[in-house]
Tab-separated table of C-alpha atoms in Angstrom:
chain	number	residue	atom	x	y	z
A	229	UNK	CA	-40.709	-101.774	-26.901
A	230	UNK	CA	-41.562	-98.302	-28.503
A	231	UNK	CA	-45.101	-98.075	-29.098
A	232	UNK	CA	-46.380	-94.391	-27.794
A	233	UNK	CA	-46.053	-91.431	-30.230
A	234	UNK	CA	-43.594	-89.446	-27.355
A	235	UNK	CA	-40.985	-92.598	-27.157
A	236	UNK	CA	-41.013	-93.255	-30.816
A	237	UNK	CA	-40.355	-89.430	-31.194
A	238	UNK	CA	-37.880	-89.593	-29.156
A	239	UNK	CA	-36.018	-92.490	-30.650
A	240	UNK	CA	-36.478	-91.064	-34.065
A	241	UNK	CA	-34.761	-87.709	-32.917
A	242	UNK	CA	-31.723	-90.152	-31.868
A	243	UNK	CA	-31.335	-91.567	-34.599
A	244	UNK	CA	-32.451	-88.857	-37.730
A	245	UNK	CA	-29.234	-86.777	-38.859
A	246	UNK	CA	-29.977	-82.901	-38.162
A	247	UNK	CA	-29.247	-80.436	-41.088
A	248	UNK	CA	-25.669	-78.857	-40.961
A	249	UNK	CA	-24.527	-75.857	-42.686
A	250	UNK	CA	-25.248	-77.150	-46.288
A	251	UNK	CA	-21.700	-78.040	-47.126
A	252	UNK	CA	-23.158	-81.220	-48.537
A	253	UNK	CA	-25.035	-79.240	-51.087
A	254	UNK	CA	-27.948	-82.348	-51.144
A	255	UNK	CA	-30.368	-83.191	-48.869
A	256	UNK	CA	-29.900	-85.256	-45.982
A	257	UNK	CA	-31.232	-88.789	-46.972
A	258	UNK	CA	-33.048	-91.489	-44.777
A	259	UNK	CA	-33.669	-94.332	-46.780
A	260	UNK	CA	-36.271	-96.289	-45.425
A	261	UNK	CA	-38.533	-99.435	-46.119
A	262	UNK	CA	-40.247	-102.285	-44.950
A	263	UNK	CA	-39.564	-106.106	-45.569
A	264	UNK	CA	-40.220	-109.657	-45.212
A	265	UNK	CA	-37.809	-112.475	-43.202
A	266	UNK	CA	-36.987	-113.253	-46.566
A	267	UNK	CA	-35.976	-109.659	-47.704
A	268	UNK	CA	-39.131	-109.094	-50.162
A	269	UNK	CA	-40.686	-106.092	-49.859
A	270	UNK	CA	-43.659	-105.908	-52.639
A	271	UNK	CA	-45.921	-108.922	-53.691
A	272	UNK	CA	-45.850	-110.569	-57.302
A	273	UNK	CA	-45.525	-108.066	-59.870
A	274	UNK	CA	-44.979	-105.500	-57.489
A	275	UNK	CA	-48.144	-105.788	-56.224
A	276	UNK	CA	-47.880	-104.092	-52.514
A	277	UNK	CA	-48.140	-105.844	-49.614
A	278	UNK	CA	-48.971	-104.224	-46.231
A	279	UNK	CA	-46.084	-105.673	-44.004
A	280	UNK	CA	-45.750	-103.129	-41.185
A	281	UNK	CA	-47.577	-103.666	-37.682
A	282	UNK	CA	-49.214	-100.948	-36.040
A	283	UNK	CA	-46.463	-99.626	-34.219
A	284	UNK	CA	-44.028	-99.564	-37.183
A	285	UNK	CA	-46.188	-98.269	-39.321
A	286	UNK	CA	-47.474	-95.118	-37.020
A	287	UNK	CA	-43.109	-94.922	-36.433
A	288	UNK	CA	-43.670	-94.493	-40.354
A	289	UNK	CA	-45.812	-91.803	-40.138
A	290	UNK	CA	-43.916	-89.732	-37.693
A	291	UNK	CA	-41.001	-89.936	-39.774
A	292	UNK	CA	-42.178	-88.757	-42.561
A	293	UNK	CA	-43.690	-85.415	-40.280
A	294	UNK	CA	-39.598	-84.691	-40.064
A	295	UNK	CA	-38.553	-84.619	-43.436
A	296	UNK	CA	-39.093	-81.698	-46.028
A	297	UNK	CA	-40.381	-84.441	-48.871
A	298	UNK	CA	-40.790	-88.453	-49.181
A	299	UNK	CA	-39.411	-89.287	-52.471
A	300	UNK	CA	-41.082	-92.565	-54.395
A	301	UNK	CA	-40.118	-94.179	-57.552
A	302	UNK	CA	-43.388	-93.851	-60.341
A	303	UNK	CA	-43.609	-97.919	-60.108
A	304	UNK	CA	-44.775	-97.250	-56.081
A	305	UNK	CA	-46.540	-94.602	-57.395
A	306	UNK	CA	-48.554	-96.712	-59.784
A	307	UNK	CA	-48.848	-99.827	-58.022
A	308	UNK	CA	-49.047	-98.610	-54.561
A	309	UNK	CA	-51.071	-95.440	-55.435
A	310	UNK	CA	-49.936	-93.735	-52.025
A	311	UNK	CA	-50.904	-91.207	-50.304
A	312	UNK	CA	-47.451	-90.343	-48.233
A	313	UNK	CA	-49.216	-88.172	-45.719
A	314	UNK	CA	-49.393	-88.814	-41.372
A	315	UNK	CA	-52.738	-90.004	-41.537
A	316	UNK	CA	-52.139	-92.871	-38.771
A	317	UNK	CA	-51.129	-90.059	-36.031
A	318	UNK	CA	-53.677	-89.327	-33.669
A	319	UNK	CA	-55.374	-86.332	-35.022
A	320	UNK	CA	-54.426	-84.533	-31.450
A	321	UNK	CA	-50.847	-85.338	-31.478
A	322	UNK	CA	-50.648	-84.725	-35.364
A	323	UNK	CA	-48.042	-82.068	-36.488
A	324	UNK	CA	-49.010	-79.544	-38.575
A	325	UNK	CA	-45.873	-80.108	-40.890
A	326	UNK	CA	-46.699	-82.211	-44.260
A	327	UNK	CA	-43.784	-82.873	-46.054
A	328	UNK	CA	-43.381	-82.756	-49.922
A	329	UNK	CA	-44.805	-85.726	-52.373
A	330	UNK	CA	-42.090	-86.459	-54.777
A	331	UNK	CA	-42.102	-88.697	-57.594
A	332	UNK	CA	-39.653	-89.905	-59.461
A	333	UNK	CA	-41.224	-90.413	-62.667
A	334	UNK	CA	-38.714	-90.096	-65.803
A	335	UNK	CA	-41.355	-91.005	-68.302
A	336	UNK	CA	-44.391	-89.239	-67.098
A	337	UNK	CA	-46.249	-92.228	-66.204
A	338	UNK	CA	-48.206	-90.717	-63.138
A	339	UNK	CA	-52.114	-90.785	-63.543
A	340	UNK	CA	-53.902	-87.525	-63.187
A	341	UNK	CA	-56.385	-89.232	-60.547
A	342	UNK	CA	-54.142	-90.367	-58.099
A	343	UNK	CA	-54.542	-89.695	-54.457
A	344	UNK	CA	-52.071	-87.806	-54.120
A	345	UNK	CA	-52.918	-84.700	-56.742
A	346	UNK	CA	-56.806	-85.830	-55.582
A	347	UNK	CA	-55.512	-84.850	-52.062
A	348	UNK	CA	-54.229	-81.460	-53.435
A	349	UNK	CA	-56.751	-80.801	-55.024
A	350	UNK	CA	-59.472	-81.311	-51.904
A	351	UNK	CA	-56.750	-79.178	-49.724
A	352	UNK	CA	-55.450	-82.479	-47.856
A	353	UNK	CA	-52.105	-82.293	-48.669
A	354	UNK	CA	-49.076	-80.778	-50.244
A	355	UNK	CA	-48.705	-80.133	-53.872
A	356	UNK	CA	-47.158	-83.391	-55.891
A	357	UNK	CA	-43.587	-82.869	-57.467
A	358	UNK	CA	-43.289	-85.050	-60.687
A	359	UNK	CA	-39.591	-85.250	-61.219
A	360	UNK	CA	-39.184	-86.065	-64.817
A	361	UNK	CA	-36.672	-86.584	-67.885
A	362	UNK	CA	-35.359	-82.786	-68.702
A	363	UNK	CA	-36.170	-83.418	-72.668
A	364	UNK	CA	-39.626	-84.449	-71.730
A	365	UNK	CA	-40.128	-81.041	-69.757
A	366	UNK	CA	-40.991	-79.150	-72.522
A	367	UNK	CA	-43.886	-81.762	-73.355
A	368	UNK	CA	-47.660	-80.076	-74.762
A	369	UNK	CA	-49.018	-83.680	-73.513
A	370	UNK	CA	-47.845	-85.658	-70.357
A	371	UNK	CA	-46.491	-82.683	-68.989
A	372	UNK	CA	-49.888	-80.334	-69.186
A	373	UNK	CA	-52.019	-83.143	-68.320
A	374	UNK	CA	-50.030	-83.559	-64.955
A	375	UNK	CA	-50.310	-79.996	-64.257
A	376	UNK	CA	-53.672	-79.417	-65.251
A	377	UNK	CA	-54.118	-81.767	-62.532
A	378	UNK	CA	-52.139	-79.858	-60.030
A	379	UNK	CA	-48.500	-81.635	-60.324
A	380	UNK	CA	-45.525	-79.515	-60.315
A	381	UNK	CA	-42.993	-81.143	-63.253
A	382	UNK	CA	-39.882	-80.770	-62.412
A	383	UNK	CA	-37.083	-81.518	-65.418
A	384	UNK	CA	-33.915	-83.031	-64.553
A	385	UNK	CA	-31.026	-84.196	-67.349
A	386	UNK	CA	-30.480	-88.056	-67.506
A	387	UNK	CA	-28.220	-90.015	-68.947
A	388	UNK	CA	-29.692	-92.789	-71.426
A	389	UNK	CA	-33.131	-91.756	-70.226
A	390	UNK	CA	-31.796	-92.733	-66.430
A	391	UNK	CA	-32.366	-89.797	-64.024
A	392	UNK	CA	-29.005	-89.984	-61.853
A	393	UNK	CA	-29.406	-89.811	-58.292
A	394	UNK	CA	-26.870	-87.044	-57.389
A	395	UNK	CA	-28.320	-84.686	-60.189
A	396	UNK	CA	-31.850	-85.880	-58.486
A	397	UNK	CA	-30.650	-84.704	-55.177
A	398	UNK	CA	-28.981	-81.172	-56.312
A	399	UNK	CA	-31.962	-79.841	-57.846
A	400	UNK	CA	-34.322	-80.992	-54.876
A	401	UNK	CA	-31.820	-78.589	-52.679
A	402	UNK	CA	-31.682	-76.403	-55.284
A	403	UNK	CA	-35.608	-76.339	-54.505
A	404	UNK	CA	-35.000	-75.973	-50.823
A	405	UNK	CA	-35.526	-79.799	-49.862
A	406	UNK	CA	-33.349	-80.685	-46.776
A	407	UNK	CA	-34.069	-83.435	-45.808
A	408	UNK	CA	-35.560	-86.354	-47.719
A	409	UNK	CA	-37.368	-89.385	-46.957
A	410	UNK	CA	-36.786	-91.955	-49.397
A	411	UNK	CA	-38.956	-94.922	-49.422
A	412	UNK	CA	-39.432	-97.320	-52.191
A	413	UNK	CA	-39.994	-99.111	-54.231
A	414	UNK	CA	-37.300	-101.555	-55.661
A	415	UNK	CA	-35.931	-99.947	-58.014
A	416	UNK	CA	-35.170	-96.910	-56.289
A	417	UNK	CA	-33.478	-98.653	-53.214
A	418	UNK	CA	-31.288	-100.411	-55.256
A	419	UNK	CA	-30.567	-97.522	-57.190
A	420	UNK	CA	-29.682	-95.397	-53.677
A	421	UNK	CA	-27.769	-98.249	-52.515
A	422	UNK	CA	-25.227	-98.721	-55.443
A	423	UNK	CA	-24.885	-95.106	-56.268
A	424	UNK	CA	-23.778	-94.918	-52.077
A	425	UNK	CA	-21.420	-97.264	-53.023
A	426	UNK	CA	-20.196	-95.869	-56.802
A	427	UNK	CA	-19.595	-92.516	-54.962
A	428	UNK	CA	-18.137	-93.613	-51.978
A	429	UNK	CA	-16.406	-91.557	-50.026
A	430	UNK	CA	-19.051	-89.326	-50.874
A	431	UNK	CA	-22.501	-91.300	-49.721
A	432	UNK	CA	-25.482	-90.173	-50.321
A	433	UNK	CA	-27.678	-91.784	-47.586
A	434	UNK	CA	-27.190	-90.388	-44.021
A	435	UNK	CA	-29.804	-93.433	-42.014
A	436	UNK	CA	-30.508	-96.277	-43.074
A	437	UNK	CA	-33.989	-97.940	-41.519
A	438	UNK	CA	-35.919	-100.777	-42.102
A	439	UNK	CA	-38.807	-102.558	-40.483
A	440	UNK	CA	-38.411	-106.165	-40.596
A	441	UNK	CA	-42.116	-108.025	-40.692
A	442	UNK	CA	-42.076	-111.312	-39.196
A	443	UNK	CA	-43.771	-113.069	-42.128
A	444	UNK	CA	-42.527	-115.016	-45.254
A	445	UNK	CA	-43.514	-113.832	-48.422
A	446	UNK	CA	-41.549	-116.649	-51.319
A	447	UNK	CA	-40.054	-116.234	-54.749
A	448	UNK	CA	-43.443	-114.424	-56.046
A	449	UNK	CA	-42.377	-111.307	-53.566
A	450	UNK	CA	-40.037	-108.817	-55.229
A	451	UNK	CA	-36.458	-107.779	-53.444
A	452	UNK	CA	-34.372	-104.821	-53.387
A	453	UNK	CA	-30.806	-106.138	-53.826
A	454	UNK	CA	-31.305	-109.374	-55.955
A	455	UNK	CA	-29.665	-107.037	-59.504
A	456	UNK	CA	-26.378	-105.080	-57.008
A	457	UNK	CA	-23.071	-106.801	-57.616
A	458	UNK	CA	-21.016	-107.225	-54.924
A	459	UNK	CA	-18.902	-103.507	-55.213
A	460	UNK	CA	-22.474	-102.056	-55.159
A	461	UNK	CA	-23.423	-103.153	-51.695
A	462	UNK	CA	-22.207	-100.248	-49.441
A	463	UNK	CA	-20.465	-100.762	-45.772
A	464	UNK	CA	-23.230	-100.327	-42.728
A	465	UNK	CA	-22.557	-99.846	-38.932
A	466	UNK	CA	-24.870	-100.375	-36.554
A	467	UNK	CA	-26.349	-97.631	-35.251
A	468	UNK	CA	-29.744	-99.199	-32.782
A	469	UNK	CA	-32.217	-101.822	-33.305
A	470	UNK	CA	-35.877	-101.550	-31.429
A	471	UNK	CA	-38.882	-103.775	-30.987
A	472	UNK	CA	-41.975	-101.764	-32.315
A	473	UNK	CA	-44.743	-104.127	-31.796
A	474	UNK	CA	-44.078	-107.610	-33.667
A	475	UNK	CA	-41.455	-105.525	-35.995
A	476	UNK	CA	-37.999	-104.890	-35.527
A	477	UNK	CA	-36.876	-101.930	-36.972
A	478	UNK	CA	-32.743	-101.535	-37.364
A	479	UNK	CA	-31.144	-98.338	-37.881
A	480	UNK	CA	-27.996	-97.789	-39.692
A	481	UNK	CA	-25.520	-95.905	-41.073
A	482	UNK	CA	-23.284	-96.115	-44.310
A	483	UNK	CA	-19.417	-96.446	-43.932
């Protein structure tokens, strides 16, 4: 059982890809999340739902201390309101690295007085990227209010008003991202999960973790693979599984 902050170091350094010589051209992604027995990961409506243990949940927080940014979809960011720092680290044993807020946020939805530009702006953490619909860049409104509040919009071109993920991942290595943390909510996993798959042999997640919460949430908890057809799901192999308190937390890879 991994519970101290050396072992789950440790375990995390087994299993966390190391950057290469940027052949890829993208940042190396962990996808990463926590869930139910029953697969849900976010209460009715989305509401969130704090299913990690201790022990997960600090192995959450160490992760995220070796990764250049944590990406979120603007639903997490709304519902959620995180604050995607490594606050739950002893303060001694905290690293001085804070990786990169990103939001994925094609609509400009963010609120100017979340914690995480509130953080920025009191010096607790990193500046907020907004990553946002390319056409909307150029916007007098949504766009100043978000910087005004310390944001950094970022424009990417969609298709249909989608942001794809590969065009996502380009211009975040474009922006000297390396490696990114990518966790939650729905939406986004599914949308990681079949684009792995639509690209394939080319996949775009490197690790594949999840904490598994011994608890039952029922059909009011929301899912991450309920909408991917059968060609979407990609191929995993087993990479380690570990007992972090009352979680389990499996580690895999795409095929």
């Amino acid at each position: 059982m991994l519970v101290s902050g050396q072992s789950i170091t440790e375990f995390l350094s087994s299993v966390l890809p190391v950057p290469g010589n940027g052949r890829l051209e993208r940042p190396l992604v962990t996808l990463t999340f926590a869930q139910s027995l029953d697969g849900k990961i976010a209460g009715k409506e989305g509401k969130q739902l704090i299913l990690s243990g201790r022990e997960s949940m600090l192995m959450t927080h160490w992760m995220r201390t070796k990764h250049d940014a944590i990406l979120v979809g603007i639903g997490t960011a709304l519902n959620d309101d995180p604050q995607l720092n490594s606050r739950h680290i002893p303060e001694d044993e905290r690293p001085s690295h804070l990786p990169r807020p990103v939001i994925l946020d094609a609509n400009l939805r963010l609120r100017p007085d979340c914690k995480l530009l509130k953080n920025y702006r009191e010096g607790k953490g990193r500046r907020p990227w907004v990553i946002c619909d390319a056409n909307l860049a150029s916007d007098d409104g949504r766009k100043s209010t978000l910087e005004d509040a310390g944001a950094r919009v970022i424009g990417v071109p969609s298709v249909d008003g989608f942001i794809m993920i590969p065009n996502l991942l380009k211009v975040l290595y474009n922006f000297g991202i390396k490696t990114l943390m990518v966790e939650g909510g729905a939406t986004i996993i599914g949308s990681f999960l079949a684009e792995s798959a639509r690209t394939k042999p080319n996949i775009i997640i490197d690790t594949l973790i999840i904490t598994i919460a011994p608890t039952l949430i029922g059909d009011d908890g929301v899912g991450y693979g309920g909408t991917l057809l059968a060609p979407q799901i990609p191929s995993l192999k087993h990479i380690q599984t570990e007992v972090m308190g009352r979680d389990v937390v499996v580690v895999s890879a795409l095929e």
